[in-house]
Amino acid sequence: MDDSSTSFDRPFLYDRSGRRYAVTDRRWRGEDGTPLALSPMPGLTPDRIDTSERSLWRYQAAIPVPPRHRVSLGEGCTPMLPLDWNGLRVHFKLEWFNPTSSFKDRGVAVMISHLRGQGETRVLEDSSGNGGSSVAAYAAAAGIRAKIIVPAATSAAKILQARAYGARIELVEGTRDQVSDEAIRQSEQIPYASHNWHPFFLQGTKTIAYEMWESLGFRAPDNVVLVAGAGSNILGCDIAFSELLEARQIDRRPRLLVGQPEHWATIADAVNGIDPRSRGPRVPTIAEGASIATPVRLPETVQAIRRSGGAAVAVTEDQIRAAVRRLASRGLYAEPTSGVAAAALDHFLADGTIGPDQTTVVVLTGAGLKSAEKMATLFGSDIDPDEGSRA
């Protein structure tokens, strides 16, 4: 977020070169080829929250989409569950309570609302799963045709969900970044509703931070622990807490503490000054939603972490698997991508980054049901085939 771009009266888009564009401009990136950001919105005060609305649209005053264009399936207002974790009270934000069972619904709801307001009748998205499912759902709700390009190795459950909403699915062999390259090529013909590129997606993800603030009695937590792939939750939190600081509703930024799978830790390595090549060849991770080698907003995510006084860590596959099992033992059936955040929590507790008297929120991004095949590798061998007949 560029604080020098403050303009509350007339919001605008801008690229890394500083060139400005109207919010009505039908573009998803700048003329310089870099991602676009929206100029800062005025931060909310408690009296501007629409408490009659039980969705993220209760923060309509901070969302730059006119109510008449709104597309909603009831996203947001997810539970924030306090649990004892290593003897400390930690809050877990359960994002699978969103309509398609992942946090992506926040950003997609706002992005699709904006695109509908622009009169779009079809959209293109590329996704490893959750983003595609979400775009398919909200496009269906908006009466917009959707095409989703996904890696061939994507979870069958996620592909099935997107197909169920009526989206056209195209499978592409190769890495997540190769899938993105193909989507960018096709974006010459189809409007690109990319959850990684489109600036209005971040205007939806920022509502998770507003919910933390409201749930904690209009106070900021000390720490927010996040898993990062492209970093949209990092940037969403940075935007919202910056807006709240500007509105004098909080007096400090929460530290953003980030975890990534060790072979896909581009953001963490950039924060820590590590050459990613030192990790050797990239190998598949059970946390498929975080396997992004080249986040398009890498400089911005690194700046957001550092601005918050936060930190980032790479976690191993064994640590991710152990974290998923531990979450499940507490009744939280989180997909392995979410397990990265729990593994990062363990790391930051162990090294003293998170102290015993601090308020910490851990964001669990999606449900285990979205990654049935990956969850089966963790729990399938533990199932007694005769257990159901004895119940």
mmCIF file of C-alpha atoms in Angstrom:
data_model
loop_
_atom_site.group_PDB
_atom_site.id
_atom_site.type_symbol
_atom_site.label_atom_id
_atom_site.label_comp_id
_atom_site.label_asym_id
_atom_site.label_seq_id
_atom_site.Cartn_x
_atom_site.Cartn_y
_atom_site.Cartn_z
ATOM 1 C CA MET A 1 0.000 0.000 0.000
ATOM 2 C CA ASP A 2 1.400 3.382 -1.039
ATOM 3 C CA ASP A 3 0.474 5.895 1.663
ATOM 4 C CA SER A 4 1.508 8.745 -0.646
ATOM 5 C CA SER A 5 -1.439 7.905 -2.892
ATOM 6 C CA THR A 6 -4.079 8.939 -0.361
ATOM 7 C CA SER A 7 -7.221 10.320 -2.040
ATOM 8 C CA PHE A 8 -10.500 9.581 -0.294
ATOM 9 C CA ASP A 9 -12.779 11.663 -2.492
ATOM 10 C CA ARG A 10 -12.067 10.045 -5.834
ATOM 11 C CA PRO A 11 -10.547 6.571 -5.606
ATOM 12 C CA PHE A 12 -8.334 5.559 -8.491
ATOM 13 C CA LEU A 13 -6.164 2.656 -9.601
ATOM 14 C CA TYR A 14 -2.396 2.960 -9.909
ATOM 15 C CA ASP A 15 0.480 0.737 -11.025
ATOM 16 C CA ARG A 16 4.035 0.456 -9.706
ATOM 17 C CA SER A 17 5.223 3.285 -11.930
ATOM 18 C CA GLY A 18 2.677 5.574 -10.267
ATOM 19 C CA ARG A 19 0.489 5.965 -13.330
ATOM 20 C CA ARG A 20 -3.169 6.453 -12.403
ATOM 21 C CA TYR A 21 -6.258 4.924 -13.974
ATOM 22 C CA ALA A 22 -9.964 5.434 -13.387
ATOM 23 C CA VAL A 23 -11.674 2.721 -11.335
ATOM 24 C CA THR A 24 -14.039 2.306 -14.283
ATOM 25 C CA ASP A 25 -11.132 1.363 -16.562
ATOM 26 C CA ARG A 26 -11.575 -2.232 -17.754
ATOM 27 C CA ARG A 27 -8.073 -3.391 -17.062
ATOM 28 C CA TRP A 28 -6.444 -5.861 -14.678
ATOM 29 C CA ARG A 29 -2.862 -4.584 -14.864
ATOM 30 C CA GLY A 30 -1.041 -1.361 -15.607
ATOM 31 C CA GLU A 31 0.478 -0.169 -18.854
ATOM 32 C CA ASP A 32 3.853 -1.064 -17.345
ATOM 33 C CA GLY A 33 2.715 -4.692 -16.920
ATOM 34 C CA THR A 34 2.586 -4.492 -13.124
ATOM 35 C CA PRO A 35 -0.376 -5.216 -10.849
ATOM 36 C CA LEU A 36 -2.803 -2.453 -9.974
ATOM 37 C CA ALA A 37 -3.743 -1.216 -6.530
ATOM 38 C CA LEU A 38 -6.641 0.950 -5.394
ATOM 39 C CA SER A 39 -5.939 4.240 -3.695
ATOM 40 C CA PRO A 40 -6.720 4.115 0.054
ATOM 41 C CA MET A 41 -10.309 4.158 1.208
ATOM 42 C CA PRO A 42 -11.315 6.001 4.397
ATOM 43 C CA GLY A 43 -11.149 3.665 7.378
ATOM 44 C CA LEU A 44 -14.307 2.648 9.148
ATOM 45 C CA THR A 45 -15.524 3.785 12.513
ATOM 46 C CA PRO A 46 -17.897 1.572 14.507
ATOM 47 C CA ASP A 47 -20.904 3.770 13.751
ATOM 48 C CA ARG A 48 -20.438 3.210 9.989
ATOM 49 C CA ILE A 49 -20.833 -0.568 10.224
ATOM 50 C CA ASP A 50 -24.189 -1.796 8.955
ATOM 51 C CA THR A 51 -24.971 -4.120 11.851
ATOM 52 C CA SER A 52 -28.199 -5.282 10.188
ATOM 53 C CA GLU A 53 -26.088 -6.997 7.495
ATOM 54 C CA ARG A 54 -24.635 -10.405 8.364
ATOM 55 C CA SER A 55 -21.977 -10.599 5.664
ATOM 56 C CA LEU A 56 -18.827 -8.736 4.727
ATOM 57 C CA TRP A 57 -21.109 -6.090 3.220
ATOM 58 C CA ARG A 58 -21.657 -4.777 6.743
ATOM 59 C CA TYR A 59 -18.447 -2.876 5.846
ATOM 60 C CA GLN A 60 -19.999 -1.425 2.688
ATOM 61 C CA ALA A 61 -18.713 2.038 3.656
ATOM 62 C CA ALA A 62 -15.156 0.773 3.083
ATOM 63 C CA ILE A 63 -15.874 -1.214 -0.098
ATOM 64 C CA PRO A 64 -15.663 0.722 -3.402
ATOM 65 C CA VAL A 65 -18.592 -1.053 -5.090
ATOM 66 C CA PRO A 66 -22.055 0.570 -5.238
ATOM 67 C CA PRO A 67 -24.710 -1.483 -3.415
ATOM 68 C CA ARG A 68 -26.749 -1.821 -6.613
ATOM 69 C CA HIS A 69 -23.985 -3.967 -8.159
ATOM 70 C CA ARG A 70 -23.572 -6.233 -5.164
ATOM 71 C CA VAL A 71 -23.309 -9.998 -5.728
ATOM 72 C CA SER A 72 -23.480 -11.853 -2.439
ATOM 73 C CA LEU A 73 -23.886 -15.408 -1.202
ATOM 74 C CA GLY A 74 -23.561 -14.440 2.464
ATOM 75 C CA GLU A 75 -19.751 -14.384 2.580
ATOM 76 C CA GLY A 76 -17.847 -13.115 5.597
ATOM 77 C CA CYS A 77 -18.742 -12.945 9.291
ATOM 78 C CA THR A 78 -16.844 -16.197 9.861
ATOM 79 C CA PRO A 79 -16.302 -17.499 13.414
ATOM 80 C CA MET A 80 -13.178 -16.584 15.371
ATOM 81 C CA LEU A 81 -12.752 -19.460 17.786
ATOM 82 C CA PRO A 82 -10.595 -19.092 20.925
ATOM 83 C CA LEU A 83 -8.657 -22.254 21.784
ATOM 84 C CA ASP A 84 -5.937 -23.281 24.182
ATOM 85 C CA TRP A 85 -2.810 -23.908 22.091
ATOM 86 C CA ASN A 86 0.432 -24.778 23.885
ATOM 87 C CA GLY A 87 -1.073 -23.335 27.028
ATOM 88 C CA LEU A 88 -1.915 -20.018 25.376
ATOM 89 C CA ARG A 89 -5.245 -18.593 24.248
ATOM 90 C CA VAL A 90 -5.179 -18.314 20.450
ATOM 91 C CA HIS A 91 -8.019 -17.278 18.140
ATOM 92 C CA PHE A 92 -8.599 -19.321 14.969
ATOM 93 C CA LYS A 93 -10.474 -17.582 12.145
ATOM 94 C CA LEU A 94 -12.460 -20.314 10.381
ATOM 95 C CA GLU A 95 -12.709 -19.206 6.770
ATOM 96 C CA TRP A 96 -14.353 -22.407 5.570
ATOM 97 C CA PHE A 97 -17.640 -20.981 6.832
ATOM 98 C CA ASN A 98 -17.679 -18.922 3.635
ATOM 99 C CA PRO A 99 -20.130 -20.138 0.931
ATOM 100 C CA THR A 100 -17.636 -22.177 -1.129
ATOM 101 C CA SER A 101 -15.615 -23.171 1.962
ATOM 102 C CA SER A 102 -12.604 -20.896 1.533
ATOM 103 C CA PHE A 103 -11.484 -17.327 2.180
ATOM 104 C CA LYS A 104 -11.413 -16.658 -1.557
ATOM 105 C CA ASP A 105 -15.137 -15.842 -1.415
ATOM 106 C CA ARG A 106 -14.345 -12.516 0.244
ATOM 107 C CA GLY A 107 -12.261 -11.216 -2.622
ATOM 108 C CA VAL A 108 -14.317 -12.838 -5.350
ATOM 109 C CA ALA A 109 -17.597 -11.377 -4.058
ATOM 110 C CA VAL A 110 -16.225 -7.841 -4.352
ATOM 111 C CA MET A 111 -14.381 -8.493 -7.629
ATOM 112 C CA ILE A 112 -17.394 -10.072 -9.363
ATOM 113 C CA SER A 113 -19.657 -7.296 -8.039
ATOM 114 C CA HIS A 114 -17.303 -4.751 -9.612
ATOM 115 C CA LEU A 115 -17.155 -6.661 -12.904
ATOM 116 C CA ARG A 116 -20.924 -6.997 -13.049
ATOM 117 C CA GLY A 117 -21.150 -3.260 -12.528
ATOM 118 C CA GLN A 118 -18.915 -2.877 -15.579
ATOM 119 C CA GLY A 119 -21.344 -4.951 -17.620
ATOM 120 C CA GLU A 120 -19.153 -8.027 -18.101
ATOM 121 C CA THR A 121 -20.988 -11.148 -19.269
ATOM 122 C CA ARG A 122 -18.123 -13.639 -19.077
ATOM 123 C CA VAL A 123 -14.907 -13.995 -17.084
ATOM 124 C CA LEU A 124 -11.718 -16.030 -17.052
ATOM 125 C CA GLU A 125 -9.867 -17.236 -13.943
ATOM 126 C CA ASP A 126 -6.843 -19.462 -13.309
ATOM 127 C CA SER A 127 -6.637 -21.307 -10.035
ATOM 128 C CA SER A 128 -5.210 -24.295 -8.166
ATOM 129 C CA GLY A 129 -8.720 -24.918 -6.881
ATOM 130 C CA ASN A 130 -10.360 -22.676 -4.296
ATOM 131 C CA GLY A 131 -10.198 -19.481 -6.351
ATOM 132 C CA GLY A 132 -11.713 -21.225 -9.342
ATOM 133 C CA SER A 133 -14.532 -22.711 -7.281
ATOM 134 C CA SER A 134 -15.280 -19.298 -5.862
ATOM 135 C CA VAL A 135 -15.244 -17.444 -9.194
ATOM 136 C CA ALA A 136 -17.494 -20.145 -10.663
ATOM 137 C CA ALA A 137 -19.991 -19.741 -7.808
ATOM 138 C CA TYR A 138 -20.166 -15.949 -7.864
ATOM 139 C CA ALA A 139 -20.238 -15.804 -11.642
ATOM 140 C CA ALA A 140 -23.247 -18.140 -11.521
ATOM 141 C CA ALA A 141 -24.901 -15.912 -8.927
ATOM 142 C CA ALA A 142 -24.261 -12.874 -11.147
ATOM 143 C CA GLY A 143 -25.459 -14.522 -14.348
ATOM 144 C CA ILE A 144 -21.958 -14.376 -15.829
ATOM 145 C CA ARG A 145 -20.319 -17.190 -17.804
ATOM 146 C CA ALA A 146 -17.034 -18.417 -16.305
ATOM 147 C CA LYS A 147 -14.057 -20.287 -17.706
ATOM 148 C CA ILE A 148 -11.603 -21.683 -15.149
ATOM 149 C CA ILE A 149 -8.097 -22.821 -16.098
ATOM 150 C CA VAL A 150 -6.630 -25.182 -13.512
ATOM 151 C CA PRO A 151 -3.472 -27.282 -13.087
ATOM 152 C CA ALA A 152 -4.081 -30.866 -14.175
ATOM 153 C CA ALA A 153 -3.003 -32.037 -10.695
ATOM 154 C CA THR A 154 -5.704 -30.012 -8.903
ATOM 155 C CA SER A 155 -7.888 -31.760 -6.335
ATOM 156 C CA ALA A 156 -10.807 -33.469 -8.072
ATOM 157 C CA ALA A 157 -13.188 -32.167 -5.389
ATOM 158 C CA LYS A 158 -12.313 -28.570 -6.236
ATOM 159 C CA ILE A 159 -12.720 -29.151 -9.972
ATOM 160 C CA LEU A 160 -16.061 -30.863 -9.377
ATOM 161 C CA GLN A 161 -17.305 -27.920 -7.347
ATOM 162 C CA ALA A 162 -16.456 -25.421 -10.086
ATOM 163 C CA ARG A 163 -18.120 -27.628 -12.704
ATOM 164 C CA ALA A 164 -21.232 -27.902 -10.555
ATOM 165 C CA TYR A 165 -21.664 -24.129 -10.735
ATOM 166 C CA GLY A 166 -21.654 -24.349 -14.525
ATOM 167 C CA ALA A 167 -18.143 -23.135 -15.220
ATOM 168 C CA ARG A 168 -16.187 -24.380 -18.206
ATOM 169 C CA ILE A 169 -12.990 -26.096 -16.994
ATOM 170 C CA GLU A 170 -9.709 -26.329 -18.879
ATOM 171 C CA LEU A 171 -6.932 -28.495 -17.422
ATOM 172 C CA VAL A 172 -3.354 -27.456 -18.160
ATOM 173 C CA GLU A 173 -0.277 -29.594 -17.547
ATOM 174 C CA GLY A 174 2.626 -27.929 -15.796
ATOM 175 C CA THR A 175 3.237 -25.681 -12.817
ATOM 176 C CA ARG A 176 0.859 -23.196 -11.249
ATOM 177 C CA ASP A 177 2.812 -20.410 -12.945
ATOM 178 C CA GLN A 178 2.468 -22.060 -16.353
ATOM 179 C CA VAL A 179 -1.283 -22.182 -15.784
ATOM 180 C CA SER A 180 -1.223 -18.454 -15.035
ATOM 181 C CA ASP A 181 0.745 -17.783 -18.216
ATOM 182 C CA GLU A 182 -1.912 -19.599 -20.249
ATOM 183 C CA ALA A 183 -4.675 -17.568 -18.594
ATOM 184 C CA ILE A 184 -2.886 -14.321 -19.368
ATOM 185 C CA ARG A 185 -2.613 -15.408 -23.005
ATOM 186 C CA GLN A 186 -6.351 -16.118 -23.152
ATOM 187 C CA SER A 187 -7.190 -12.861 -21.370
ATOM 188 C CA GLU A 188 -6.815 -11.129 -24.729
ATOM 189 C CA GLN A 189 -10.229 -12.587 -25.591
ATOM 190 C CA ILE A 190 -11.958 -13.028 -22.206
ATOM 191 C CA PRO A 191 -12.099 -10.505 -19.306
ATOM 192 C CA TYR A 192 -9.581 -11.693 -16.705
ATOM 193 C CA ALA A 193 -11.067 -12.108 -13.220
ATOM 194 C CA SER A 194 -7.800 -13.137 -11.609
ATOM 195 C CA HIS A 195 -7.780 -13.355 -7.822
ATOM 196 C CA ASN A 196 -4.018 -12.718 -7.990
ATOM 197 C CA TRP A 197 -4.074 -9.756 -10.384
ATOM 198 C CA HIS A 198 -7.403 -7.974 -10.043
ATOM 199 C CA PRO A 199 -7.180 -5.036 -7.579
ATOM 200 C CA PHE A 200 -10.771 -5.386 -6.385
ATOM 201 C CA PHE A 201 -10.071 -8.864 -5.035
ATOM 202 C CA LEU A 202 -7.966 -7.289 -2.282
ATOM 203 C CA GLN A 203 -10.862 -4.972 -1.407
ATOM 204 C CA GLY A 204 -12.718 -8.121 -0.387
ATOM 205 C CA THR A 205 -9.912 -9.909 1.435
ATOM 206 C CA LYS A 206 -9.355 -6.833 3.596
ATOM 207 C CA THR A 207 -12.694 -7.450 5.308
ATOM 208 C CA ILE A 208 -11.163 -10.307 7.298
ATOM 209 C CA ALA A 209 -9.114 -7.711 9.184
ATOM 210 C CA TYR A 210 -12.182 -5.557 9.802
ATOM 211 C CA GLU A 211 -13.878 -8.611 11.301
ATOM 212 C CA MET A 212 -10.931 -9.251 13.623
ATOM 213 C CA TRP A 213 -11.065 -5.630 14.751
ATOM 214 C CA GLU A 214 -14.806 -5.747 15.371
ATOM 215 C CA SER A 215 -14.738 -9.175 17.067
ATOM 216 C CA LEU A 216 -12.024 -8.023 19.473
ATOM 217 C CA GLY A 217 -14.093 -5.083 20.670
ATOM 218 C CA PHE A 218 -12.708 -2.681 18.053
ATOM 219 C CA ARG A 219 -9.117 -3.459 18.931
ATOM 220 C CA ALA A 220 -6.344 -4.799 16.734
ATOM 221 C CA PRO A 221 -4.740 -8.136 17.622
ATOM 222 C CA ASP A 222 -1.041 -8.186 18.354
ATOM 223 C CA ASN A 223 -0.358 -10.863 15.756
ATOM 224 C CA VAL A 224 -2.064 -12.286 12.687
ATOM 225 C CA VAL A 225 -0.662 -15.639 11.537
ATOM 226 C CA LEU A 226 -1.223 -16.401 7.848
ATOM 227 C CA VAL A 227 -0.381 -18.918 5.173
ATOM 228 C CA ALA A 228 0.729 -17.274 1.942
ATOM 229 C CA GLY A 229 0.699 -18.403 -1.655
ATOM 230 C CA ALA A 230 0.214 -15.223 -3.650
ATOM 231 C CA GLY A 231 -0.176 -13.181 -0.456
ATOM 232 C CA SER A 232 -3.692 -11.757 -0.853
ATOM 233 C CA ASN A 233 -4.508 -12.168 2.846
ATOM 234 C CA ILE A 234 -1.271 -10.405 3.753
ATOM 235 C CA LEU A 235 -2.166 -7.500 1.489
ATOM 236 C CA GLY A 236 -5.801 -7.451 2.578
ATOM 237 C CA CYS A 237 -4.775 -7.172 6.219
ATOM 238 C CA ASP A 238 -2.233 -4.485 5.368
ATOM 239 C CA ILE A 239 -4.868 -2.436 3.542
ATOM 240 C CA ALA A 240 -7.499 -2.704 6.280
ATOM 241 C CA PHE A 241 -5.199 -2.040 9.207
ATOM 242 C CA SER A 242 -3.714 0.924 7.319
ATOM 243 C CA GLU A 243 -7.222 2.300 6.822
ATOM 244 C CA LEU A 244 -8.006 1.807 10.507
ATOM 245 C CA LEU A 245 -4.781 3.569 11.483
ATOM 246 C CA GLU A 246 -5.673 6.483 9.213
ATOM 247 C CA ALA A 247 -9.114 6.654 10.856
ATOM 248 C CA ARG A 248 -7.460 6.558 14.302
ATOM 249 C CA GLN A 249 -9.371 3.439 15.260
ATOM 250 C CA ILE A 250 -6.201 1.532 16.175
ATOM 251 C CA ASP A 251 -2.869 2.837 17.397
ATOM 252 C CA ARG A 252 -0.565 0.214 15.866
ATOM 253 C CA ARG A 253 -0.428 -2.401 13.147
ATOM 254 C CA PRO A 254 -0.670 -6.055 14.125
ATOM 255 C CA ARG A 255 2.412 -8.037 13.194
ATOM 256 C CA LEU A 256 1.803 -10.192 10.129
ATOM 257 C CA LEU A 257 3.478 -13.549 10.751
ATOM 258 C CA VAL A 258 3.569 -15.661 7.615
ATOM 259 C CA GLY A 259 4.204 -19.314 6.816
ATOM 260 C CA GLN A 260 4.920 -20.974 3.466
ATOM 261 C CA PRO A 261 5.818 -24.520 2.357
ATOM 262 C CA GLU A 262 9.617 -24.796 2.293
ATOM 263 C CA HIS A 263 9.931 -25.431 -1.447
ATOM 264 C CA TRP A 264 7.450 -22.654 -2.287
ATOM 265 C CA ALA A 265 8.650 -20.014 0.170
ATOM 266 C CA THR A 266 9.280 -17.152 -2.250
ATOM 267 C CA ILE A 267 7.764 -14.519 0.043
ATOM 268 C CA ALA A 268 9.435 -15.859 3.185
ATOM 269 C CA ASP A 269 12.791 -16.111 1.432
ATOM 270 C CA ALA A 270 12.499 -12.524 0.180
ATOM 271 C CA VAL A 271 11.692 -11.308 3.695
ATOM 272 C CA ASN A 272 14.641 -13.233 5.126
ATOM 273 C CA GLY A 273 17.142 -12.478 2.372
ATOM 274 C CA ILE A 274 17.455 -16.115 1.276
ATOM 275 C CA ASP A 275 18.160 -17.140 -2.305
ATOM 276 C CA PRO A 276 15.264 -19.500 -3.215
ATOM 277 C CA ARG A 277 17.649 -21.464 -5.440
ATOM 278 C CA SER A 278 19.448 -22.632 -2.317
ATOM 279 C CA ARG A 279 16.472 -24.866 -1.564
ATOM 280 C CA GLY A 280 17.038 -26.920 -4.697
ATOM 281 C CA PRO A 281 14.366 -28.013 -7.193
ATOM 282 C CA ARG A 282 10.760 -27.275 -6.306
ATOM 283 C CA VAL A 283 8.823 -30.381 -5.359
ATOM 284 C CA PRO A 284 5.057 -30.803 -4.954
ATOM 285 C CA THR A 285 3.605 -29.860 -1.590
ATOM 286 C CA ILE A 286 0.584 -31.225 0.225
ATOM 287 C CA ALA A 287 -0.383 -27.565 0.682
ATOM 288 C CA GLU A 288 -1.296 -27.152 -2.987
ATOM 289 C CA GLY A 289 -3.004 -23.796 -2.473
ATOM 290 C CA ALA A 290 0.312 -22.230 -1.453
ATOM 291 C CA SER A 291 2.458 -23.609 -4.289
ATOM 292 C CA ILE A 292 3.068 -20.356 -6.157
ATOM 293 C CA ALA A 293 6.653 -19.796 -7.249
ATOM 294 C CA THR A 294 6.371 -16.202 -8.478
ATOM 295 C CA PRO A 295 3.706 -14.163 -6.646
ATOM 296 C CA VAL A 296 2.716 -11.238 -8.846
ATOM 297 C CA ARG A 297 2.635 -8.859 -5.878
ATOM 298 C CA LEU A 298 5.865 -10.074 -4.252
ATOM 299 C CA PRO A 299 7.370 -6.620 -3.513
ATOM 300 C CA GLU A 300 4.101 -5.434 -1.974
ATOM 301 C CA THR A 301 3.730 -8.517 0.260
ATOM 302 C CA VAL A 302 7.297 -8.220 1.510
ATOM 303 C CA GLN A 303 6.766 -4.523 2.254
ATOM 304 C CA ALA A 304 3.520 -5.284 4.109
ATOM 305 C CA ILE A 305 5.194 -7.869 6.353
ATOM 306 C CA ARG A 306 8.112 -5.565 7.116
ATOM 307 C CA ARG A 307 5.842 -2.551 7.647
ATOM 308 C CA SER A 308 3.983 -4.508 10.315
ATOM 309 C CA GLY A 309 7.166 -5.540 12.092
ATOM 310 C CA GLY A 310 6.268 -9.103 11.181
ATOM 311 C CA ALA A 311 8.189 -12.172 10.068
ATOM 312 C CA ALA A 312 7.966 -15.095 7.667
ATOM 313 C CA VAL A 313 9.070 -18.712 7.877
ATOM 314 C CA ALA A 314 9.324 -21.748 5.606
ATOM 315 C CA VAL A 315 7.850 -24.918 7.117
ATOM 316 C CA THR A 316 8.520 -28.509 6.139
ATOM 317 C CA GLU A 317 6.037 -31.035 4.789
ATOM 318 C CA ASP A 318 6.299 -33.004 8.025
ATOM 319 C CA GLN A 319 5.459 -29.875 10.020
ATOM 320 C CA ILE A 320 2.455 -29.170 7.793
ATOM 321 C CA ARG A 321 1.172 -32.728 8.148
ATOM 322 C CA ALA A 322 1.621 -32.647 11.925
ATOM 323 C CA ALA A 323 -0.236 -29.327 12.113
ATOM 324 C CA VAL A 324 -3.182 -30.658 10.079
ATOM 325 C CA ARG A 325 -3.403 -33.669 12.393
ATOM 326 C CA ARG A 326 -3.259 -31.467 15.452
ATOM 327 C CA LEU A 327 -5.987 -29.172 14.148
ATOM 328 C CA ALA A 328 -8.168 -32.200 13.417
ATOM 329 C CA SER A 329 -7.599 -33.497 16.935
ATOM 330 C CA ARG A 330 -9.186 -30.237 18.128
ATOM 331 C CA GLY A 331 -12.204 -30.685 15.836
ATOM 332 C CA LEU A 332 -10.905 -28.388 13.067
ATOM 333 C CA TYR A 333 -10.916 -30.187 9.708
ATOM 334 C CA ALA A 334 -8.649 -27.789 7.843
ATOM 335 C CA GLU A 335 -7.138 -28.393 4.425
ATOM 336 C CA PRO A 336 -3.344 -28.809 4.322
ATOM 337 C CA THR A 337 -2.858 -25.264 3.007
ATOM 338 C CA SER A 338 -4.394 -24.024 6.263
ATOM 339 C CA GLY A 339 -2.060 -26.351 8.127
ATOM 340 C CA VAL A 340 0.831 -24.142 7.009
ATOM 341 C CA ALA A 341 -0.534 -21.348 9.221
ATOM 342 C CA ALA A 342 -0.789 -23.688 12.228
ATOM 343 C CA ALA A 343 2.759 -24.935 11.597
ATOM 344 C CA ALA A 344 3.937 -21.318 11.430
ATOM 345 C CA LEU A 345 2.111 -20.626 14.698
ATOM 346 C CA ASP A 346 4.083 -23.430 16.355
ATOM 347 C CA HIS A 347 7.316 -21.967 15.016
ATOM 348 C CA PHE A 348 6.608 -18.426 16.218
ATOM 349 C CA LEU A 349 5.541 -19.694 19.633
ATOM 350 C CA ALA A 350 8.665 -21.831 19.974
ATOM 351 C CA ASP A 351 11.091 -19.029 19.081
ATOM 352 C CA GLY A 352 9.357 -16.485 21.327
ATOM 353 C CA THR A 353 8.087 -14.229 18.540
ATOM 354 C CA ILE A 354 4.575 -14.650 19.976
ATOM 355 C CA GLY A 355 4.440 -13.927 23.681
ATOM 356 C CA PRO A 356 2.066 -15.313 26.323
ATOM 357 C CA ASP A 357 0.204 -12.059 26.914
ATOM 358 C CA GLN A 358 -0.434 -11.210 23.268
ATOM 359 C CA THR A 359 -3.635 -11.514 21.263
ATOM 360 C CA THR A 360 -3.043 -13.740 18.251
ATOM 361 C CA VAL A 361 -5.375 -14.638 15.379
ATOM 362 C CA VAL A 362 -4.574 -17.568 13.076
ATOM 363 C CA VAL A 363 -6.380 -17.625 9.727
ATOM 364 C CA LEU A 364 -7.437 -21.090 8.535
ATOM 365 C CA THR A 365 -8.217 -20.509 4.877
ATOM 366 C CA GLY A 366 -10.158 -23.571 3.730
ATOM 367 C CA ALA A 367 -11.908 -26.789 4.694
ATOM 368 C CA GLY A 368 -10.382 -30.251 4.563
ATOM 369 C CA LEU A 369 -13.307 -31.358 2.435
ATOM 370 C CA LYS A 370 -11.810 -29.268 -0.385
ATOM 371 C CA SER A 371 -8.693 -31.494 -0.473
ATOM 372 C CA ALA A 372 -10.109 -34.973 -0.011
ATOM 373 C CA GLU A 373 -7.233 -36.756 -1.765
ATOM 374 C CA LYS A 374 -4.567 -34.948 0.254
ATOM 375 C CA MET A 375 -6.468 -35.514 3.508
ATOM 376 C CA ALA A 376 -6.713 -39.220 2.685
ATOM 377 C CA THR A 377 -2.921 -39.458 2.671
ATOM 378 C CA LEU A 378 -2.972 -38.175 6.249
ATOM 379 C CA PHE A 379 -5.940 -40.004 7.676
ATOM 380 C CA GLY A 380 -7.035 -42.710 5.262
ATOM 381 C CA SER A 381 -4.843 -45.454 6.692
ATOM 382 C CA ASP A 382 -6.269 -44.781 10.154
ATOM 383 C CA ILE A 383 -9.826 -45.653 9.136
ATOM 384 C CA ASP A 384 -11.232 -48.970 10.381
ATOM 385 C CA PRO A 385 -13.458 -50.322 7.571
ATOM 386 C CA ASP A 386 -15.688 -52.046 10.140
ATOM 387 C CA GLU A 387 -16.137 -48.937 12.270
ATOM 388 C CA GLY A 388 -19.286 -47.778 10.458
ATOM 389 C CA SER A 389 -21.003 -51.149 10.867
ATOM 390 C CA ARG A 390 -20.350 -51.091 14.606
ATOM 391 C CA ALA A 391 -21.743 -47.587 15.085
#
